Amino acid sequence: MNKTARFLSVAAVAAFASFGAYADEADASQFATKFETNRTRAEVQAEAATVAQTRSIEPAGSRVVTYKSTADRAAVRAQAAEALRTGQIPHGEFSAM
């Protein structure tokens, strides 16, 4: 290996290694917010216990509302066709109401 190639490879390794000197913590601690509070630990624990007791374990929006329709399928299809024909329902790519 000639001197130029060796010098360039050493310079490249040194440059690559120097970038690590500017790294910060992996947990983004520079963005941590400092809080000063006058609440006691017991107050916070009591509030957390109250929230846990009143919280529902059912995910929001998971309940399905059932509806029993009395309409005839043919009647609904006819009403939809009429609404489409009269322009009450938009259709196509560029239709606007």
N, CA and C atoms as an extended XYZ file, in Angstrom:
291
Properties=species:S:1:pos:R:3:atomname:S:1:resname:S:1:resid:I:1 pbc="F F F"
N         0.838       -1.166        0.000 N   MET     1
C         0.000        0.000        0.000 CA  MET     1
C         0.895        1.244        0.000 C   MET     1
N         0.556        2.186       -0.812 N   ASN     2
C         1.409        3.375       -0.861 CA  ASN     2
C         1.034        4.362        0.254 C   ASN     2
N         1.854        5.374        0.433 N   LYS     3
C         1.681        6.315        1.534 CA  LYS     3
C         0.387        7.119        1.416 C   LYS     3
N        -0.009        7.468        0.212 N   THR     4
C        -1.203        8.283        0.012 CA  THR     4
C        -2.455        7.505        0.416 C   THR     4
N        -2.543        6.269       -0.018 N   ALA     5
C        -3.708        5.456        0.318 CA  ALA     5
C        -3.780        5.209        1.820 C   ALA     5
N        -2.649        4.950        2.435 N   ARG     6
C        -2.618        4.718        3.885 CA  ARG     6
C        -3.034        5.996        4.620 C   ARG     6
N        -2.529        7.135        4.193 N   PHE     7
C        -2.877        8.404        4.831 CA  PHE     7
C        -4.373        8.689        4.709 C   PHE     7
N        -4.929        8.457        3.516 N   LEU     8
C        -6.355        8.709        3.320 CA  LEU     8
C        -7.221        7.759        4.148 C   LEU     8
N        -6.816        6.506        4.258 N   SER     9
C        -7.611        5.568        5.046 CA  SER     9
C        -7.552        5.913        6.529 C   SER     9
N        -6.386        6.310        7.033 N   VAL    10
C        -6.266        6.725        8.433 CA  VAL    10
C        -7.083        7.988        8.675 C   VAL    10
N        -7.055        8.927        7.743 N   ALA    11
C        -7.829       10.161        7.886 CA  ALA    11
C        -9.326        9.862        7.883 C   ALA    11
N        -9.753        8.937        7.043 N   ALA    12
C       -11.171        8.577        6.995 CA  ALA    12
C       -11.613        7.923        8.293 C   ALA    12
N       -10.804        7.017        8.827 N   VAL    13
C       -11.144        6.371       10.100 CA  VAL    13
C       -11.171        7.395       11.223 C   VAL    13
N       -10.226        8.309       11.239 N   ALA    14
C       -10.192        9.334       12.279 CA  ALA    14
C       -11.405       10.256       12.184 C   ALA    14
N       -11.786       10.634       10.977 N   ALA    15
C       -12.951       11.491       10.794 CA  ALA    15
C       -14.223       10.767       11.224 C   ALA    15
N       -14.322        9.498       10.884 N   PHE    16
C       -15.505        8.714       11.257 CA  PHE    16
C       -15.582        8.565       12.778 C   PHE    16
N       -14.458        8.329       13.430 N   ALA    17
C       -14.431        8.161       14.875 CA  ALA    17
C       -14.741        9.459       15.603 C   ALA    17
N       -14.413       10.592       15.021 N   SER    18
C       -14.645       11.866       15.698 CA  SER    18
C       -16.125       12.232       15.743 C   SER    18
N       -16.926       11.667       14.861 N   PHE    19
C       -18.363       11.974       14.896 CA  PHE    19
C       -19.016       11.432       16.150 C   PHE    19
N       -18.504       10.368       16.710 N   GLY    20
C       -19.066        9.794       17.924 CA  GLY    20
C       -18.909       10.685       19.130 C   GLY    20
N       -18.005       11.608       19.103 N   ALA    21
C       -17.769       12.491       20.238 CA  ALA    21
C       -18.921       13.453       20.449 C   ALA    21
N       -19.728       13.678       19.444 N   TYR    22
C       -20.837       14.616       19.548 CA  TYR    22
C       -22.158       13.937       19.868 C   TYR    22
N       -22.148       12.650       20.076 N   ALA    23
C       -23.386       11.917       20.326 CA  ALA    23
C       -23.933       12.253       21.706 C   ALA    23
N       -25.258       12.159       21.836 N   ASP    24
C       -25.918       12.394       23.107 CA  ASP    24
C       -26.479       11.074       23.608 C   ASP    24
N       -27.133       11.122       24.727 N   GLU    25
C       -27.726        9.908       25.285 CA  GLU    25
C       -28.800        9.373       24.346 C   GLU    25
N       -28.971        8.076       24.353 N   ALA    26
C       -29.938        7.439       23.462 CA  ALA    26
C       -31.376        7.661       23.919 C   ALA    26
N       -31.592        8.098       25.148 N   ASP    27
C       -32.949        8.259       25.669 CA  ASP    27
C       -33.485        9.678       25.510 C   ASP    27
N       -32.842       10.496       24.771 N   ALA    28
C       -33.270       11.878       24.499 CA  ALA    28
C       -33.385       12.679       25.790 C   ALA    28
N       -32.436       12.516       26.685 N   SER    29
C       -32.497       13.196       27.977 CA  SER    29
C       -32.358       14.709       27.841 C   SER    29
N       -31.867       15.199       26.728 N   GLN    30
C       -31.754       16.640       26.565 CA  GLN    30
C       -33.123       17.303       26.441 C   GLN    30
N       -34.164       16.488       26.168 N   PHE    31
C       -35.511       17.025       26.048 CA  PHE    31
C       -36.323       16.830       27.328 C   PHE    31
N       -35.723       16.292       28.358 N   ALA    32
C       -36.436       16.023       29.607 CA  ALA    32
C       -36.892       17.341       30.225 C   ALA    32
N       -38.102       17.335       30.748 N   THR    33
C       -38.670       18.514       31.375 CA  THR    33
C       -38.502       18.395       32.879 C   THR    33
N       -38.091       19.463       33.496 N   LYS    34
C       -37.933       19.486       34.943 CA  LYS    34
C       -39.223       20.010       35.558 C   LYS    34
N       -39.744       19.278       36.534 N   PHE    35
C       -40.965       19.685       37.224 CA  PHE    35
C       -40.653       19.990       38.678 C   PHE    35
N       -41.245       21.048       39.171 N   GLU    36
C       -41.194       21.344       40.590 CA  GLU    36
C       -42.627       21.396       41.065 C   GLU    36
N       -42.954       20.550       42.020 N   THR    37
C       -44.331       20.471       42.473 CA  THR    37
C       -44.374       20.509       43.988 C   THR    37
N       -45.526       20.884       44.517 N   ASN    38
C       -45.689       20.915       45.962 CA  ASN    38
C       -46.612       19.793       46.433 C   ASN    38
N       -46.965       18.873       45.564 N   ARG    39
C       -47.806       17.738       45.949 CA  ARG    39
C       -46.947       16.659       46.580 C   ARG    39
N       -47.512       15.991       47.555 N   THR    40
C       -46.771       14.924       48.212 CA  THR    40
C       -46.929       13.622       47.439 C   THR    40
N       -46.070       12.690       47.758 N   ARG    41
C       -46.118       11.374       47.107 CA  ARG    41
C       -47.443       10.681       47.415 C   ARG    41
N       -47.943       10.828       48.634 N   ALA    42
C       -49.206       10.201       49.040 CA  ALA    42
C       -50.380       10.757       48.239 C   ALA    42
N       -50.373       12.064       47.984 N   GLU    43
C       -51.450       12.668       47.188 CA  GLU    43
C       -51.459       12.117       45.763 C   GLU    43
N       -50.297       12.004       45.170 N   VAL    44
C       -50.193       11.487       43.803 CA  VAL    44
C       -50.635       10.033       43.754 C   VAL    44
N       -50.217        9.228       44.732 N   GLN    45
C       -50.614        7.822       44.764 CA  GLN    45
C       -52.117        7.668       44.972 C   GLN    45
N       -52.721        8.515       45.805 N   ALA    46
C       -54.171        8.463       46.033 CA  ALA    46
C       -54.923        8.810       44.749 C   ALA    46
N       -54.449        9.807       44.023 N   GLU    47
C       -55.092       10.171       42.760 CA  GLU    47
C       -54.967        9.048       41.729 C   GLU    47
N       -53.793        8.418       41.676 N   ALA    48
C       -53.585        7.321       40.738 CA  ALA    48
C       -54.487        6.143       41.076 C   ALA    48
N       -54.694        5.865       42.355 N   ALA    49
C       -55.571        4.765       42.763 CA  ALA    49
C       -57.019        5.066       42.391 C   ALA    49
N       -57.443        6.315       42.530 N   THR    50
C       -58.808        6.700       42.174 CA  THR    50
C       -59.038        6.552       40.675 C   THR    50
N       -58.098        6.969       39.873 N   VAL    51
C       -58.217        6.856       38.417 CA  VAL    51
C       -58.278        5.393       38.012 C   VAL    51
N       -57.455        4.566       38.623 N   ALA    52
C       -57.441        3.149       38.278 CA  ALA    52
C       -58.764        2.474       38.629 C   ALA    52
N       -59.426        2.893       39.687 N   GLN    53
C       -60.701        2.292       40.081 CA  GLN    53
C       -61.843        2.715       39.175 C   GLN    53
N       -61.803        3.929       38.665 N   THR    54
C       -62.904        4.439       37.854 CA  THR    54
C       -62.706        4.217       36.364 C   THR    54
N       -61.582        3.672       35.988 N   ARG    55
C       -61.283        3.498       34.567 CA  ARG    55
C       -61.947        2.240       34.016 C   ARG    55
N       -62.448        2.338       32.822 N   SER    56
C       -63.058        1.197       32.157 CA  SER    56
C       -61.976        0.418       31.417 C   SER    56
N       -62.076       -0.905       31.451 N   ILE    57
C       -61.087       -1.722       30.750 CA  ILE    57
C       -61.499       -1.965       29.300 C   ILE    57
N       -62.673       -1.498       28.939 N   GLU    58
C       -63.157       -1.667       27.566 CA  GLU    58
C       -62.577       -0.567       26.681 C   GLU    58
N       -61.942       -0.917       25.582 N   PRO    59
C       -61.374        0.104       24.701 CA  PRO    59
C       -62.466        1.007       24.111 C   PRO    59
N       -62.129        2.259       23.928 N   ALA    60
C       -63.080        3.214       23.371 CA  ALA    60
C       -63.465        2.806       21.952 C   ALA    60
N       -64.742        2.836       21.662 N   GLY    61
C       -65.227        2.518       20.321 CA  GLY    61
C       -65.340        1.043       20.038 C   GLY    61
N       -65.190        0.201       21.055 N   SER    62
C       -65.242       -1.225       20.789 CA  SER    62
C       -66.662       -1.780       20.860 C   SER    62
N       -67.569       -1.030       21.407 N   ARG    63
C       -68.934       -1.495       21.528 CA  ARG    63
C       -69.655       -1.304       20.197 C   ARG    63
N       -70.280       -2.341       19.717 N   VAL    64
C       -70.975       -2.286       18.432 CA  VAL    64
C       -72.460       -2.074       18.693 C   VAL    64
N       -73.022       -1.083       18.034 N   VAL    65
C       -74.439       -0.807       18.165 CA  VAL    65
C       -75.167       -1.607       17.096 C   VAL    65
N       -76.113       -2.397       17.536 N   THR    66
C       -76.883       -3.188       16.574 CA  THR    66
C       -78.173       -2.464       16.259 C   THR    66
N       -78.629       -2.638       15.046 N   TYR    67
C       -79.833       -1.983       14.579 CA  TYR    67
C       -80.617       -2.977       13.751 C   TYR    67
N       -81.868       -3.137       14.091 N   LYS    68
C       -82.735       -4.045       13.348 CA  LYS    68
C       -83.586       -3.217       12.396 C   LYS    68
N       -83.323       -3.389       11.131 N   SER    69
C       -84.028       -2.621       10.119 CA  SER    69
C       -85.325       -3.326        9.727 C   SER    69
N       -86.347       -2.517        9.468 N   THR    70
C       -87.622       -3.061        9.001 CA  THR    70
C       -87.851       -2.718        7.532 C   THR    70
N       -86.873       -2.056        6.917 N   ALA    71
C       -87.026       -1.643        5.524 CA  ALA    71
C       -86.784       -2.830        4.590 C   ALA    71
N       -87.482       -2.792        3.461 N   ASP    72
C       -87.324       -3.823        2.448 CA  ASP    72
C       -86.077       -3.509        1.611 C   ASP    72
N       -85.307       -4.536        1.282 N   ARG    73
C       -84.074       -4.345        0.522 CA  ARG    73
C       -84.357       -3.710       -0.841 C   ARG    73
N       -85.376       -4.139       -1.505 N   ALA    74
C       -85.707       -3.597       -2.829 CA  ALA    74
C       -86.096       -2.123       -2.734 C   ALA    74
N       -86.824       -1.763       -1.677 N   ALA    75
C       -87.232       -0.369       -1.505 CA  ALA    75
C       -86.008        0.524       -1.268 C   ALA    75
N       -85.072        0.056       -0.464 N   VAL    76
C       -83.868        0.841       -0.190 CA  VAL    76
C       -83.041        1.005       -1.456 C   VAL    76
N       -82.909       -0.058       -2.244 N   ARG    77
C       -82.155        0.033       -3.496 CA  ARG    77
C       -82.838        0.997       -4.475 C   ARG    77
N       -84.166        0.982       -4.502 N   ALA    78
C       -84.896        1.897       -5.384 CA  ALA    78
C       -84.704        3.346       -4.943 C   ALA    78
N       -84.729        3.575       -3.633 N   GLN    79
C       -84.504        4.943       -3.128 CA  GLN    79
C       -83.085        5.419       -3.441 C   GLN    79
N       -82.108        4.525       -3.323 N   ALA    80
C       -80.728        4.898       -3.639 CA  ALA    80
C       -80.569        5.203       -5.119 C   ALA    80
N       -81.211        4.414       -5.967 N   ALA    81
C       -81.133        4.653       -7.411 CA  ALA    81
C       -81.775        5.984       -7.766 C   ALA    81
N       -82.900        6.300       -7.129 N   GLU    82
C       -83.584        7.570       -7.388 CA  GLU    82
C       -82.733        8.754       -6.922 C   GLU    82
N       -82.095        8.629       -5.742 N   ALA    83
C       -81.238        9.698       -5.241 CA  ALA    83
C       -80.030        9.888       -6.149 C   ALA    83
N       -79.493        8.820       -6.679 N   LEU    84
C       -78.370        8.912       -7.606 CA  LEU    84
C       -78.795        9.574       -8.906 C   LEU    84
N       -79.966        9.223       -9.383 N   ARG    85
C       -80.480        9.778      -10.631 CA  ARG    85
C       -80.765       11.279      -10.508 C   ARG    85
N       -81.263       11.713       -9.346 N   THR    86
C       -81.603       13.127       -9.160 CA  THR    86
C       -80.412       13.965       -8.706 C   THR    86
N       -79.251       13.328       -8.483 N   GLY    87
C       -78.053       14.080       -8.119 CA  GLY    87
C       -77.919       14.346       -6.633 C   GLY    87
N       -78.693       13.696       -5.796 N   GLN    88
C       -78.592       13.881       -4.352 CA  GLN    88
C       -77.392       13.123       -3.777 C   GLN    88
N       -76.914       12.105       -4.487 N   ILE    89
C       -75.739       11.343       -4.080 CA  ILE    89
C       -74.652       11.611       -5.105 C   ILE    89
N       -73.476       12.084       -4.672 N   PRO    90
C       -72.400       12.308       -5.636 CA  PRO    90
C       -71.843       10.989       -6.138 C   PRO    90
N       -71.411       10.992       -7.393 N   HIS    91
C       -70.819        9.789       -7.977 CA  HIS    91
C       -69.744       10.209       -8.962 C   HIS    91
N       -68.833        9.328       -9.263 N   GLY    92
C       -67.755        9.653      -10.180 CA  GLY    92
C       -66.598       10.320       -9.463 C   GLY    92
N       -65.565       10.611      -10.224 N   GLU    93
C       -64.353       11.119       -9.627 CA  GLU    93
C       -64.435       12.600       -9.282 C   GLU    93
N       -65.075       13.415      -10.096 N   PHE    94
C       -65.065       14.857       -9.896 CA  PHE    94
C       -66.440       15.418       -9.577 C   PHE    94
N       -67.329       14.615       -9.076 N   SER    95
C       -68.660       15.139       -8.800 CA  SER    95
C       -68.653       15.959       -7.523 C   SER    95
N       -69.422       17.013       -7.514 N   ALA    96
C       -69.548       17.869       -6.336 CA  ALA    96
C       -71.018       18.140       -6.088 C   ALA    96
N       -71.345       18.269       -4.819 N   MET    97
C       -72.745       18.513       -4.483 CA  MET    97
C       -73.044       19.975       -4.550 C   MET    97
